[in-house]
Coordinates of C-alpha atoms in Angstrom, one line a residue:
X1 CA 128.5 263.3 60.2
X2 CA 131.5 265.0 60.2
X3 CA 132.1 268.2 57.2
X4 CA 135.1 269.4 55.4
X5 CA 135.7 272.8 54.5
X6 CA 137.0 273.7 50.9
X7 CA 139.1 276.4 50.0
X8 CA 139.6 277.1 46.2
X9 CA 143.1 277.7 45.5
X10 CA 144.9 280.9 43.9
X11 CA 144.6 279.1 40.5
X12 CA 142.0 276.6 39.0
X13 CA 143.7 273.6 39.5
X14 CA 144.1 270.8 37.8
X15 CA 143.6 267.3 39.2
X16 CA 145.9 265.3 37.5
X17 CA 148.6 267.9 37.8
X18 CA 147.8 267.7 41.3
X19 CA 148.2 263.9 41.7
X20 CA 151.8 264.6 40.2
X21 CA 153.0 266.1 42.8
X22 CA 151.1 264.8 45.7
X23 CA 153.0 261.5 43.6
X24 CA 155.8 263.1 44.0
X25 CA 155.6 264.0 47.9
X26 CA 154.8 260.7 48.4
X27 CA 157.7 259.1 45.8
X28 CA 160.0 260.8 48.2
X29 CA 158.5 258.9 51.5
X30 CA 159.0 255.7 49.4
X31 CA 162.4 256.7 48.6
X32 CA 163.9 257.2 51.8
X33 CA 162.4 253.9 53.1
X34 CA 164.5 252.4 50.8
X35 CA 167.4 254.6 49.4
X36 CA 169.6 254.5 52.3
X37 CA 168.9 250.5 52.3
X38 CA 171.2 250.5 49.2
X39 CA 174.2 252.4 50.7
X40 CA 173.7 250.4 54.0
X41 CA 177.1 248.7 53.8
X42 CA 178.8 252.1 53.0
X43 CA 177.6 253.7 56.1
X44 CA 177.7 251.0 58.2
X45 CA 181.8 251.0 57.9
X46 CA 181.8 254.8 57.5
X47 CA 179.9 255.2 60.9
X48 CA 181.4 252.0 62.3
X49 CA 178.1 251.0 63.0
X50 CA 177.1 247.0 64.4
X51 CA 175.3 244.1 62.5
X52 CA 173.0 244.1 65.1
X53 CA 172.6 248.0 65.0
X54 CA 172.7 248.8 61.5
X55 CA 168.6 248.0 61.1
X56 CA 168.2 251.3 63.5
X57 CA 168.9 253.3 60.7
X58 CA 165.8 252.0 58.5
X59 CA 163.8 251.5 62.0
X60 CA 164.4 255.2 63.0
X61 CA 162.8 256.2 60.2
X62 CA 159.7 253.7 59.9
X63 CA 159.1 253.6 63.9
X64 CA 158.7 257.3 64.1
X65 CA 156.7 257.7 60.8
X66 CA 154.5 254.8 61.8
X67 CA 153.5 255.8 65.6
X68 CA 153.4 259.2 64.6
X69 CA 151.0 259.0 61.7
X70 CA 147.7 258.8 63.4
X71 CA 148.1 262.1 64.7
X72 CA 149.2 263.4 61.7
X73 CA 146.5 262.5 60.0
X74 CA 144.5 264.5 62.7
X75 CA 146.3 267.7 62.4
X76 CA 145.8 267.5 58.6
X77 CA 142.1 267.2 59.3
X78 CA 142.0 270.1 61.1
X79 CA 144.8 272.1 60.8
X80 CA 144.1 272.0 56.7
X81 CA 145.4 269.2 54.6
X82 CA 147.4 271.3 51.8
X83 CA 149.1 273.3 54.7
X84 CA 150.2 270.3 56.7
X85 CA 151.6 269.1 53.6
X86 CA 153.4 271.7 52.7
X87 CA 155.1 272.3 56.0
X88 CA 155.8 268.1 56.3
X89 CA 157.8 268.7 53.4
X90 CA 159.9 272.1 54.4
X91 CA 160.7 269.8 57.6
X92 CA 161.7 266.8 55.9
X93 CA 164.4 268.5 53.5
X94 CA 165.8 270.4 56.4
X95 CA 165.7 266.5 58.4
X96 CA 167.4 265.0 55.3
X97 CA 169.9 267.9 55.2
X98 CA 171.1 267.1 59.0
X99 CA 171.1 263.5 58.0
X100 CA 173.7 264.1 55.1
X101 CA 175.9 265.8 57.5
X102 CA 176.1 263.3 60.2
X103 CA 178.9 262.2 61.9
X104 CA 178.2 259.5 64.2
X105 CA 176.0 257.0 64.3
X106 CA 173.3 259.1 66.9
X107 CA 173.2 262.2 64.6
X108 CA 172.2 260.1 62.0
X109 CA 169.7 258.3 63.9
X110 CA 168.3 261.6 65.3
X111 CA 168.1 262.8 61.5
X112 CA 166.1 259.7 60.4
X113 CA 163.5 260.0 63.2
X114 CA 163.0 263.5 62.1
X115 CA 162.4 262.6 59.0
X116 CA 159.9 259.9 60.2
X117 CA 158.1 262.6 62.1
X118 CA 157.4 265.1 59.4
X119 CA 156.5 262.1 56.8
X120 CA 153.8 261.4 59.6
X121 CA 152.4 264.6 58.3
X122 CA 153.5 264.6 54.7
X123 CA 151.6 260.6 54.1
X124 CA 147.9 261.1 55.5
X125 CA 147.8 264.6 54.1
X126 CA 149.0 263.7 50.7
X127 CA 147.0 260.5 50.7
X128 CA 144.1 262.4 52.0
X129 CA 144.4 265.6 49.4
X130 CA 143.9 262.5 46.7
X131 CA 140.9 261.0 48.5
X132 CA 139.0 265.0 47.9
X133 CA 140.7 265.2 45.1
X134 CA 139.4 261.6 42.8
X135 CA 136.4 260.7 43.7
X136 CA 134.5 259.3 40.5
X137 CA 135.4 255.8 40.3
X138 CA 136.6 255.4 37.2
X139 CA 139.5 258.3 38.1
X140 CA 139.8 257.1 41.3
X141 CA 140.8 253.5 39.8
X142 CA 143.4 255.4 38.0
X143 CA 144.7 258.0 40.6
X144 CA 145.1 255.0 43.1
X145 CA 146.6 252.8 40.5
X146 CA 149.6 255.4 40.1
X147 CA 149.9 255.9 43.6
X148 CA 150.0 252.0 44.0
X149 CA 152.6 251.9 41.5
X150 CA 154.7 254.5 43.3
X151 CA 154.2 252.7 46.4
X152 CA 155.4 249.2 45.1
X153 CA 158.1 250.6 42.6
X154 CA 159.2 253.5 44.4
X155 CA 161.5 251.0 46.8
X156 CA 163.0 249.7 44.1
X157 CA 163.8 253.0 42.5
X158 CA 164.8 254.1 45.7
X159 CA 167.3 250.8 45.5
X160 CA 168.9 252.3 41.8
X161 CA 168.9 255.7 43.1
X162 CA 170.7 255.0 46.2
X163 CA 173.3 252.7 44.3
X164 CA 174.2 255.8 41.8
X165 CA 174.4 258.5 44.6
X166 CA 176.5 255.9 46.5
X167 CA 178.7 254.8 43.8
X168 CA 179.6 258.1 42.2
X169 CA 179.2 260.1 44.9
X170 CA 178.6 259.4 48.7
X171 CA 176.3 258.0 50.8
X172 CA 175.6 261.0 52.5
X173 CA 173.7 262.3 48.6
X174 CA 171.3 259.5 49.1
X175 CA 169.7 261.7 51.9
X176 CA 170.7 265.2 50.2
X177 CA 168.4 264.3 47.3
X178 CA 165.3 264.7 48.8
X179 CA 165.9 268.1 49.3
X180 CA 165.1 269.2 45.4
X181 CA 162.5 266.9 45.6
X182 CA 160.3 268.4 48.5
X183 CA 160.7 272.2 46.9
X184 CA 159.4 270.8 43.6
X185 CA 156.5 269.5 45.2
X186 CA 156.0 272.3 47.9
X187 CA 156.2 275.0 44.7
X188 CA 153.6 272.8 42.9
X189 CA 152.0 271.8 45.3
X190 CA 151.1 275.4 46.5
X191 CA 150.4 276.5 43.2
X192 CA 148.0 273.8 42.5
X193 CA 146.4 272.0 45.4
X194 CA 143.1 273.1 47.1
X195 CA 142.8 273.4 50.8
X196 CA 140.2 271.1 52.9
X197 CA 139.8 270.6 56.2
X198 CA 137.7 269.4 59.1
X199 CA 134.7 272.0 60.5
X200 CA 135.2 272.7 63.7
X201 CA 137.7 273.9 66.3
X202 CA 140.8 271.4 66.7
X203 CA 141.1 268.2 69.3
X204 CA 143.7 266.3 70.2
X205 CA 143.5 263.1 71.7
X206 CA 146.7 263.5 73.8
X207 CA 146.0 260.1 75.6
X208 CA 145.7 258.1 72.7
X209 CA 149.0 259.2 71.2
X210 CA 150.7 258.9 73.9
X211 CA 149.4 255.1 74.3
X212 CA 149.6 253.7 70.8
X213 CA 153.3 255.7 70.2
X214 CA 154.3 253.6 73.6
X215 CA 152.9 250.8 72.6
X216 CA 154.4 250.5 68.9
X217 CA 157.9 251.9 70.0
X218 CA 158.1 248.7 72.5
X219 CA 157.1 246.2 70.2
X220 CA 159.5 247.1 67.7
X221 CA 162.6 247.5 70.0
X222 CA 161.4 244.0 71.9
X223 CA 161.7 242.6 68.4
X224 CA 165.2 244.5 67.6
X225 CA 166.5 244.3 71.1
X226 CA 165.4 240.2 70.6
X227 CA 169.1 239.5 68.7
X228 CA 171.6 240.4 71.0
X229 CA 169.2 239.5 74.1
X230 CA 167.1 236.3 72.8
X231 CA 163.3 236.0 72.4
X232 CA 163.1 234.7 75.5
X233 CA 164.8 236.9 77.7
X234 CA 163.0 238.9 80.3
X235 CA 163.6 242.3 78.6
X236 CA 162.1 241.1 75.4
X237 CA 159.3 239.6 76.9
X238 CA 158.6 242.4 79.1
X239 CA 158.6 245.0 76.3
X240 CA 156.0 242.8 74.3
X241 CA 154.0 242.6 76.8
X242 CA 154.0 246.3 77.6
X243 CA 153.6 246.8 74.2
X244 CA 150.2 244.8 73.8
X245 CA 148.7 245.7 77.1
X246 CA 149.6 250.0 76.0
X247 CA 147.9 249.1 72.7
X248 CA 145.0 247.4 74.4
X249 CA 144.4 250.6 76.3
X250 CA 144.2 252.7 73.2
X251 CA 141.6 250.7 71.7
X252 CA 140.1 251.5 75.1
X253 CA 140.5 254.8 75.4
X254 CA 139.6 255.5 71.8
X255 CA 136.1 253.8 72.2
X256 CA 135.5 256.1 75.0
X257 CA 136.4 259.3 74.5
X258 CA 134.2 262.5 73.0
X259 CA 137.1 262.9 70.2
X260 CA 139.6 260.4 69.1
X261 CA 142.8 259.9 67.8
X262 CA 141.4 257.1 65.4
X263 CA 137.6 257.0 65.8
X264 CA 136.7 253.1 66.0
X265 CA 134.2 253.5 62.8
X266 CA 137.1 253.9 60.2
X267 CA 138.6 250.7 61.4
X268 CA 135.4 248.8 62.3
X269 CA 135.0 247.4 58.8
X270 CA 135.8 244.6 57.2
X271 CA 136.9 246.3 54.0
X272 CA 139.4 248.8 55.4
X273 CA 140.2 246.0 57.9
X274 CA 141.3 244.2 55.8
X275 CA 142.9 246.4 53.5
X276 CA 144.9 247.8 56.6
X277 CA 146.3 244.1 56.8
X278 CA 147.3 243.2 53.6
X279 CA 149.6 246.7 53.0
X280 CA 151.0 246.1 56.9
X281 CA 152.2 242.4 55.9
X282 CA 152.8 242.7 52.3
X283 CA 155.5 245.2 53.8
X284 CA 157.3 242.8 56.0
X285 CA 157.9 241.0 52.8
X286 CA 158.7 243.3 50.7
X287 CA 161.4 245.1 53.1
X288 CA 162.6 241.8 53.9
X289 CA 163.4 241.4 50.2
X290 CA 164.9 244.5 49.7
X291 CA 167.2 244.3 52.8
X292 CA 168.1 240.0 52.4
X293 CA 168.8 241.0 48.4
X294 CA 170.7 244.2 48.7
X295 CA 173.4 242.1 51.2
X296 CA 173.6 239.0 48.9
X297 CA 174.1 240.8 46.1
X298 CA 176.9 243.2 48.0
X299 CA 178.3 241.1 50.5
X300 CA 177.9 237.4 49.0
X301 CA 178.0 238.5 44.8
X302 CA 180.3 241.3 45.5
X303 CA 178.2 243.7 43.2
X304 CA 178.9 247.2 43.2
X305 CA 176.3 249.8 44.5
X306 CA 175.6 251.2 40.7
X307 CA 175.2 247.5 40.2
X308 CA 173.1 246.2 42.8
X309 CA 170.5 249.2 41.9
X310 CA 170.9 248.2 38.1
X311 CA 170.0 244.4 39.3
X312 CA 166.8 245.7 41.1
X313 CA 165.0 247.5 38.1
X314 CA 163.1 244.1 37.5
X315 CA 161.4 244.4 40.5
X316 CA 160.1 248.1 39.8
X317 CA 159.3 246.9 35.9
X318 CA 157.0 244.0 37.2
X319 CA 155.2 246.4 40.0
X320 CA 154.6 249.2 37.1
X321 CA 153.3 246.5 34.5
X322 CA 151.1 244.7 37.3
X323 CA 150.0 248.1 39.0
X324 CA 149.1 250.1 35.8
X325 CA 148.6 247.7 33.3
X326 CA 146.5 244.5 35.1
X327 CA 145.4 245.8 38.1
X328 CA 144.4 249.4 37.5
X329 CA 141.8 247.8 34.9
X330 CA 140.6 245.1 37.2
X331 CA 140.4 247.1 40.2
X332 CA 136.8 248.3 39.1
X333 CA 135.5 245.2 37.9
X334 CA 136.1 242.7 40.5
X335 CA 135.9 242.0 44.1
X336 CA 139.3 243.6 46.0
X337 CA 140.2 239.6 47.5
X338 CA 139.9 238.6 43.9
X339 CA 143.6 240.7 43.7
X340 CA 144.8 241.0 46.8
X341 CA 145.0 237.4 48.1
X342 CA 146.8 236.4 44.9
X343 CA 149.2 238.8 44.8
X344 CA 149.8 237.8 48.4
X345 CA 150.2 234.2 47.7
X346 CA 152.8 235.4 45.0
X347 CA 154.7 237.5 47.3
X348 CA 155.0 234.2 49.5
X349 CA 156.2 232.2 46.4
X350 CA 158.6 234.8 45.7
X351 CA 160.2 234.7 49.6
X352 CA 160.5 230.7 49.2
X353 CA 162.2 231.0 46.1
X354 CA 165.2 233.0 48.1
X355 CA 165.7 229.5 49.6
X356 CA 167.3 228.5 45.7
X357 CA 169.9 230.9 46.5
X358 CA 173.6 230.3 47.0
X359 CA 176.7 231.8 46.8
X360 CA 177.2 231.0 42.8
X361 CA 173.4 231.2 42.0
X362 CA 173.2 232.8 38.7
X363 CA 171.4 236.3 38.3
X364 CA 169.0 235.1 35.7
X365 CA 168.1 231.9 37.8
X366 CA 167.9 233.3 41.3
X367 CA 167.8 237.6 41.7
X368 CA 165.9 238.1 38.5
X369 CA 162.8 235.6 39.6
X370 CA 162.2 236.6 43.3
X371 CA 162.0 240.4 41.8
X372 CA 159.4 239.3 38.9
X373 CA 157.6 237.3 41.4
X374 CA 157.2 240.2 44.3
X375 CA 156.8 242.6 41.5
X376 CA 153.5 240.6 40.3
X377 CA 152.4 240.3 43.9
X378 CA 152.9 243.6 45.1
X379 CA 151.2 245.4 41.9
X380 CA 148.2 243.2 42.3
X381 CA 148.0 244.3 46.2
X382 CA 149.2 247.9 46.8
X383 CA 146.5 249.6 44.6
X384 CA 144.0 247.6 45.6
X385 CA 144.7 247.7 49.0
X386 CA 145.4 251.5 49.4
X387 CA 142.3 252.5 47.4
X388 CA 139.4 250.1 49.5
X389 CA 141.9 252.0 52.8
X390 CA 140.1 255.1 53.2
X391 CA 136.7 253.4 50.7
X392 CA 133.3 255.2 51.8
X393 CA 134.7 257.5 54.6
X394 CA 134.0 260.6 55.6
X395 CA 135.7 263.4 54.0
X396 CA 135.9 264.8 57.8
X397 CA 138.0 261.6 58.7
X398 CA 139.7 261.3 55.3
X399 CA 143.3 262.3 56.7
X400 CA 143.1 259.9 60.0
X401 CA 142.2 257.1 57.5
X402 CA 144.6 257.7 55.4
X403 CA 147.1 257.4 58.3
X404 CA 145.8 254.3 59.0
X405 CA 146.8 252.5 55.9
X406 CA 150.4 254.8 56.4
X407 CA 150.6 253.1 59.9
X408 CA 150.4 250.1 58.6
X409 CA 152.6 250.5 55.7
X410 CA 155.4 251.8 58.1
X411 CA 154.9 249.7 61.1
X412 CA 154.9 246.7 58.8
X413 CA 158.1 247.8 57.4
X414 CA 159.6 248.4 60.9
X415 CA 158.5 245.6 62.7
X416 CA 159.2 243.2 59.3
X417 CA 162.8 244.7 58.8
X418 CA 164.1 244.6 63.2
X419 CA 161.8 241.3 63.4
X420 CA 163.5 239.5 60.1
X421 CA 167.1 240.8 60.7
X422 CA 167.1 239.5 64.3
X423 CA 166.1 236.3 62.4
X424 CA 169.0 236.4 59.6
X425 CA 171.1 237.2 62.2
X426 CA 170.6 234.6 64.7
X427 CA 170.7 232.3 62.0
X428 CA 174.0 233.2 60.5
X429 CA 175.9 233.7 63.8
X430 CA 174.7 229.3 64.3
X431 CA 175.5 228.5 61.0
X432 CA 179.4 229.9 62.0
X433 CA 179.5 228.4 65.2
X434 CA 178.8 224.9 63.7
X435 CA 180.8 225.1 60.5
X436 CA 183.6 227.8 61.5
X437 CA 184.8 230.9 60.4
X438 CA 186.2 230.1 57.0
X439 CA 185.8 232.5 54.1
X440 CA 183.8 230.8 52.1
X441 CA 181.6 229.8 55.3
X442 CA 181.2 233.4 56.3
X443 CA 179.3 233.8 52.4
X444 CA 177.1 230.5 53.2
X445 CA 176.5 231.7 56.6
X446 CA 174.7 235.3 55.1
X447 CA 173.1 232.8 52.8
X448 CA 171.6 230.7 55.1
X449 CA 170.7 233.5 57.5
X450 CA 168.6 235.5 54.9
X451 CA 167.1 232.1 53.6
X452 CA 165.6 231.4 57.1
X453 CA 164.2 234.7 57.6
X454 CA 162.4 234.0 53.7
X455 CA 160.7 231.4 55.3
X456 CA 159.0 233.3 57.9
X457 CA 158.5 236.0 55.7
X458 CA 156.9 233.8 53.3
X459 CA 154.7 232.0 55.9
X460 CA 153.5 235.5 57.4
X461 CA 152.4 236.1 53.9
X462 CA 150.6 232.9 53.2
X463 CA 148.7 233.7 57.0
X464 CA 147.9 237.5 56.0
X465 CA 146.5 235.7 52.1
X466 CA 144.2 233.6 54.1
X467 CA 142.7 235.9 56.7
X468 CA 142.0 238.4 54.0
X469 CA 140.7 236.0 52.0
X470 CA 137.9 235.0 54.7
X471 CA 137.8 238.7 55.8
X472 CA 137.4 241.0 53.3
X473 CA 134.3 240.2 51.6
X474 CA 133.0 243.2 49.8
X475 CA 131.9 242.9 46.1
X476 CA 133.0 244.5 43.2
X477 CA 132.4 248.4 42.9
X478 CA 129.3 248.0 40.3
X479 CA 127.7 244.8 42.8
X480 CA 128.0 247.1 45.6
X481 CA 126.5 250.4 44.1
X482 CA 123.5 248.1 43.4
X483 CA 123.1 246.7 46.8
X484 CA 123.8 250.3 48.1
X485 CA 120.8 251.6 46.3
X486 CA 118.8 249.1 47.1
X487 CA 119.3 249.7 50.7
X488 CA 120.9 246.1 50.8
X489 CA 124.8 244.8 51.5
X490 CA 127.5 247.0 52.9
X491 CA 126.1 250.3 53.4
X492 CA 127.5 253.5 51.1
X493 CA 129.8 254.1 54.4
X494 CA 131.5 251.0 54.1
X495 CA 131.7 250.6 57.9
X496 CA 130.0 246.9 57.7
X497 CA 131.3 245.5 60.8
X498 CA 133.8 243.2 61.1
X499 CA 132.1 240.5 62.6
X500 CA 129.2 240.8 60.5
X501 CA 128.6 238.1 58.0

């Protein structure tokens, strides 16, 4: 079994002030997902960038965090958790800093993939430094139920801050503010946090990066590339299938060799499994709703920036109450299904209801019900879901498994947002080209496009409910202690397999 070396820090730290600003670090990840989502349209005509291009500028950042994060979570393992966090965070203010002073479209997206790269090493150590940190369940149900909360109402906050900066401002502050932000946490962070790390000398599993980075890269840009080209042109198809066969030989090679990049035992459970599932897809969702809302209510309502962050704030209020108030006091009581495939089933409910929406939809009858709806459903997933990610593993893999449940958060997001656009799009530019260009069919047309891409979204969440539900089958945390001592059930590990049962 793998060890971890602790090293006391300068001062006795404390651990909650410690989950503040390993809340913070992570805040910031949440917030450039989704801050720059808000001043979209404002760059986008600054920049002169494309309809079909303008998804590049979120997938820059999600494609390089997410096939980069498996690797970070191995240099936190052994290069020492608290340092890789502190040095992700140095890099991604100076990353932000080159972002906010972009002038083209390709200095931005070089920027944004920076960016990606160090929050590949900011997420798994962060998430990691909590998993050491909180490790009595009853803390550990509250540490992961803030982090949950900042995970399913930081996008939303991201949403209100990006419409301020925008509006009274530019859209260049929305990547400036993350500067502050990261020497906050680095000060505190240093002052506070405790360093851990993996015995041993350091291995890198060159192959296996170099595979699964291939491999993700060419599945997201088959499904970006897939609007201007078609699904079923040869470059689309070719690029899928690359993709699969280049992730297929990293499940290969990782079986194989002496040390890898993401040992098969953290994912050869049904309980992380399945945990890894529901964040991936509950992200295509929830980017989906923040990207189809944020143009309606610009484009089609004709909201202001200021005002279409001010119109998201329901959707952070419902993921705080149902994060922190339901589900944080649930979580140790009750089977993790027993939350996650509702909350699911509500995100899915909350996609379908987009279909009710049309240029003069009221704000009360349409906007303000999707965002209480996905609000409920994400707060009864993301906690759940992130704590049972890195449940019973080794301290010694504690970084590479929480870069698994990063990966999945981030390639959700990228593969959700180029995968749903390409849908919105294809289904606006036929809804002109059988009713014409007419003003007020250009607003049906965004309508229509964003409502077709709900339905998929909806459906992939329905499908994700349902395999979890038959998947994940671990009991509640006082069931399983029992069977654990008893030598029966999941063992303490939680590395039952996942074809077992």
């Amino acid at each position: 079994m793998a060890t971890t070396k602790a090293q006391g820090p300068a001062v006795a730290p404390s651990r909650w002030a410690a989950l503040f600003f390993i809340g913070l670090a992570q805040l910031m990840i949440i917030l450039d997902a989704t801050v720059v989502n808000i001043a979209l349209p404002s760059l986008q005509r600054d920049l002169g960038i494309s309809d079909g291009d303008r998804q590049w500028v979120i997938t820059a950042y999600t494609l390089a965090f997410g096939s980069l994060l498996l690797l970070g979570g191995r240099i936190a393992d052994y290069t020492g958790r608290k340092r890789t966090f502190l040095i992700a965070l140095i890099g991604f203010a100076g990353a932000s800093a080159l972002g906010g002073a972009a002038g083209n479209f390709e200095m931005l997206l070089l920027a944004r993939a920076l960016q990606g790269g160090f929050g590949a090493l900011l997420g798994p150590s962060a998430l990691s430094l909590l998993t050491v940190t909180f490790t009595e369940p009853k803390d550990r149900a509250k540490a992961f139920g803030v982090w949950g909360a900042i995970a399913g109402a930081g996008g939303a906050v991201g949403l209100l801050a990006g419409g301020a900066l925008t509006d009274y401002l530019d859209w260049r502050w929305c990547l400036y503010v993350n500067i502050p932000i990261a020497v906050v946490a680095a000060i505190g962070g240093y002052a506070v946090l405790a360093e851990s790390r993996h015995e041993g000398r350091a291995r890198f599993d060159v192959p296996g990066v170099l595979l699964v980075t291939g491999g993700l890269v060419a599945v997201v840009y088959a499904t970006s590339l897939a609007e201007s080209d078609g699904w079923g042109s040869a470059t689309v198809i070719g690029l899928f299938a690359a993709g699969v066969v280049l992730l297929a030989a990293f499940c290969v090679v990782e079986s194989r060799v002496a040390h890898p990049l993401l040992p098969l035992r953290v994912i050869a459970s049904r309980t992380r499994g399945g945990a890894y599932l529901a964040v991936g897809l509950t992200v295509v969702g929830m980017f989906g709703a923040f990207l189809f809302l944020t143009y309606y209510m610009q484009v089609v309502k004709g909201y202001s920036p200021i005002r279409t962050g001010v119109a998201f704030l329901p959707m952070a209020t419902a993921v705080l109450i149902s994060a922190g108030g339901l589900t944080t006091r649930l979580l140790p009581k009750v089977p993790p299904r027993v939350l996650i495939v509702p909350g699911m089933l509500i995100g899915a409910v909350s996609m379908l209801w987009m279909l009710t929406l049309e240029p003069g939809t009221s704000y009360a009858g349409g906007l303000l019900v999707v965002q209480l709806l996905f609000g409920l459903g994400a707060g009864l997933v993301m906690p759940v879901a992130i704590n049972y990610a890195t449940h019973g593993v080794d301290q010694g893999d504690s970084g590479v498994a929480s870069a698994g449940i990063n990966t999945a958060q981030q390639i959700g997001g990228s593969i959700g947002t180029a995968l749903l656009n390409t849908i919105a799009t294809n289904a606006t530019v036929d809804y002109l080209a059988s009713h014409g260009r007419s003003p007020a069919n250009a607003q049906q047309a965004v309508v229509e496009g964003f409502s077709t891409a709900s339905v998929w979204a909806a459906g992939i969440l329905v499908a994700g409910a349902l395999i979890v539900a038959v998947l994940m089958n671990t009991p509640n945390p006082k069931a399983q202690a029992a069977a654990e001592s008893t030598g029966s059930g999941a063992d303490a590990e939680g590395t039952e397999p996942l074809l077992a049962h």
